[in-house]
């Protein structure tokens, strides 16, 4: 496998759009998927199908890859846009404002909409002992600008304890409307958190996303098994965006999908 | 429970004489409703639940408990807010069959956002509190329990009343007249009319649990209760014998109703939930004790079914058909006989009895075959209560005759057309769940079922299996310990968002409107037997 000729040796960035996975039967067969498992399945399938249709000659020189799965459209523009509530959760591992901005713009473009109802931010730095409030604030300012431009209607944060949430709430111009909490880490919500959230009108919603949503190694493994070993070297995930479009009045999920951006320094690879 | 029109009830003979009138206008009313609402496209999800409570008196000193006949008094106060401030209701209260029961629903329906799921338990807690507040005498309380274990035992009520086997609506050896809700004539009228139509008292025989000291055979001497011999003849050995509508309709259940976005979605959800009726019933089982005896069943379903069985001997097949029109296989309280969605016609493998003339009339008005048969099936029944003030109706604006027949077909699922003069759309009612003791559990079942409908629609799941198998499942579900030991027919692969090949063959050859029941599909490879655990939690299998 190591001797295999790489398919996209010059690629320094890859953007994967899974399209709406709501009708993916292969996913429905695995009810106990973790979010990481689900993402792995999705990326693997999208890249796999993209590789099938790929012009291999052109790919040798491509620097920026865009993998989409044409069967499962992620286009949400259309007559019923008004009835949709689009929620996007963006996972980053570094407090890089450009990456976050890039994520939001790419989601808007790929969904073909001008605004998103809710964006939730998850900054997860597993190597750090405590939450970096400075990091969060840097990123929060990006979100606030987006709200000002009416590209996002409401913004929320993830996995903050009461004190951190209070800090963010007090400091921010546009207040967080949601705190997305991992239910596994606290079977019962801490009472100080629920009380504070009630006072400040912050919704406490739960999730089961792991602390490390998608380690770089996992991403590289997926590329390795779908493309080649050389193609998988050096990648690091810039951001992951998971979107859900709910039909407001009917409580039905119209679409759900992922966008993933990864980058690498190609010169290093050689 | 159903329709509470005002007024003066007719006698059974008068009601029977008007049966054709009620049916004819009922169908006209349905056609009008259907025409007006069949093309409505974008109704939103609205849903709600109904919880029935049992008023109980606990005498700790004498270690005695009894059913508290205070429903009318309590309801009068509970309904005050509805009379005084109808715009801002948080809870709504209605009477039920027995005067020890009250039924509560949320004041406004819940909507389409996920946040509503969080409100269910809180509203249920509020309802319970409202009732409890009115039970201020020592020992008084309210429980949400399916059956009161000693219903029908001597002196089971407070105040105590003797049963009247030779007079009154029930003529029961065990169930006094005074237990029936006195505040509206409907319930006594139904009781009397069912008995008179049937030509004899209802007979409910529940298999008894054979415990260590249970005699074999188990047979009570009913003469001790004043039986002249009629009941003894109707009772079966090794069974607990009950003889009144009150034993069935005095049971409590948990029901959910939701509005679909249009008629097609309503029909689709009706079909998808039907196979779940036995499953949810087995999960929620909570009624093993009847008239003080431990039974061999865990669910109330067939007790209620027999308690309102108005079929005559001819209809039951015990005598040849002379005066009656149809041989009818089920009580008017029982499971549904057909799916409503065109792609599920092939799974309608029960010989469903329906009125051919009514079916033709509906089809002539433009109703498709499946829906026409469904309504024609409901309308094989006579009305069993009728009020003099409601005989002559404006069929364009009123639907009491339709509702009369519709609301006295008590089935596992109910398909509900929009009422006239309202914004309400096509609805589906899920009826088999046994009520639970706590608000938490009741809320869990309600939220689970509604959420399940969202999942079925979002992910295009298909749970449909031949309807005869659903009926078999219902029988299995009522048995003792069905939850752990029962095997239920269930669809192997839920993921076909599209009809399986055999079904689509059926459609190609008989497009919607030309359903031929003899082409019921042999779908044996589509379903298999599973335990409740496997159905809910999954089956470990080698091939995915």
PDB file of C-alpha atoms in Angstrom, chain A residues 156-157 159-170 175-181 189-206, chain B residues 118:
ATOM      1  CA  UNK A 156     -24.472  29.383  21.200  1.00  0.00           C
ATOM      2  CA  UNK A 157     -21.537  27.771  22.915  1.00  0.00           C
ATOM      3  CA  UNK A 159     -19.577  22.536  27.222  1.00  0.00           C
ATOM      4  CA  UNK A 160     -19.165  25.529  29.495  1.00  0.00           C
ATOM      5  CA  UNK A 161     -19.630  25.237  33.219  1.00  0.00           C
ATOM      6  CA  UNK A 162     -21.564  27.894  35.065  1.00  0.00           C
ATOM      7  CA  UNK A 163     -18.632  30.230  35.841  1.00  0.00           C
ATOM      8  CA  UNK A 164     -17.299  30.119  32.300  1.00  0.00           C
ATOM      9  CA  UNK A 165     -20.750  30.610  30.872  1.00  0.00           C
ATOM     10  CA  UNK A 166     -21.263  33.588  33.123  1.00  0.00           C
ATOM     11  CA  UNK A 167     -17.958  35.068  31.993  1.00  0.00           C
ATOM     12  CA  UNK A 168     -18.881  34.730  28.371  1.00  0.00           C
ATOM     13  CA  UNK A 169     -22.367  36.051  28.941  1.00  0.00           C
ATOM     14  CA  UNK A 170     -21.206  39.107  30.829  1.00  0.00           C
ATOM     15  CA  UNK A 175     -25.272  36.868  24.250  1.00  0.00           C
ATOM     16  CA  UNK A 176     -25.125  33.071  23.923  1.00  0.00           C
ATOM     17  CA  UNK A 177     -28.629  31.681  23.606  1.00  0.00           C
ATOM     18  CA  UNK A 178     -27.626  28.054  24.038  1.00  0.00           C
ATOM     19  CA  UNK A 179     -25.097  26.096  26.046  1.00  0.00           C
ATOM     20  CA  UNK A 180     -24.642  22.673  24.437  1.00  0.00           C
ATOM     21  CA  UNK A 181     -23.785  20.255  27.217  1.00  0.00           C
ATOM     22  CA  UNK A 189     -27.419  19.022  34.965  1.00  0.00           C
ATOM     23  CA  UNK A 190     -25.559  20.867  37.746  1.00  0.00           C
ATOM     24  CA  UNK A 191     -28.153  22.968  39.583  1.00  0.00           C
ATOM     25  CA  UNK A 192     -26.033  26.134  39.533  1.00  0.00           C
ATOM     26  CA  UNK A 193     -25.859  25.875  35.777  1.00  0.00           C
ATOM     27  CA  UNK A 194     -29.591  25.297  35.338  1.00  0.00           C
ATOM     28  CA  UNK A 195     -30.389  28.192  37.630  1.00  0.00           C
ATOM     29  CA  UNK A 196     -28.035  30.575  35.881  1.00  0.00           C
ATOM     30  CA  UNK A 197     -29.314  29.493  32.485  1.00  0.00           C
ATOM     31  CA  UNK A 198     -32.887  30.075  33.591  1.00  0.00           C
ATOM     32  CA  UNK A 199     -32.043  33.561  34.871  1.00  0.00           C
ATOM     33  CA  UNK A 200     -30.282  34.556  31.687  1.00  0.00           C
ATOM     34  CA  UNK A 201     -32.695  32.824  29.351  1.00  0.00           C
ATOM     35  CA  UNK A 202     -30.056  30.445  27.989  1.00  0.00           C
ATOM     36  CA  UNK A 203     -31.279  27.121  26.612  1.00  0.00           C
ATOM     37  CA  UNK A 204     -29.451  24.104  27.945  1.00  0.00           C
ATOM     38  CA  UNK A 205     -29.383  21.483  25.237  1.00  0.00           C
ATOM     39  CA  UNK A 206     -27.626  18.147  25.398  1.00  0.00           C
TER      40      UNK A 206
ATOM     41  CA  UNK B 118     -40.086  19.100  27.677  1.00  0.00           C
TER      42      UNK B 118
END
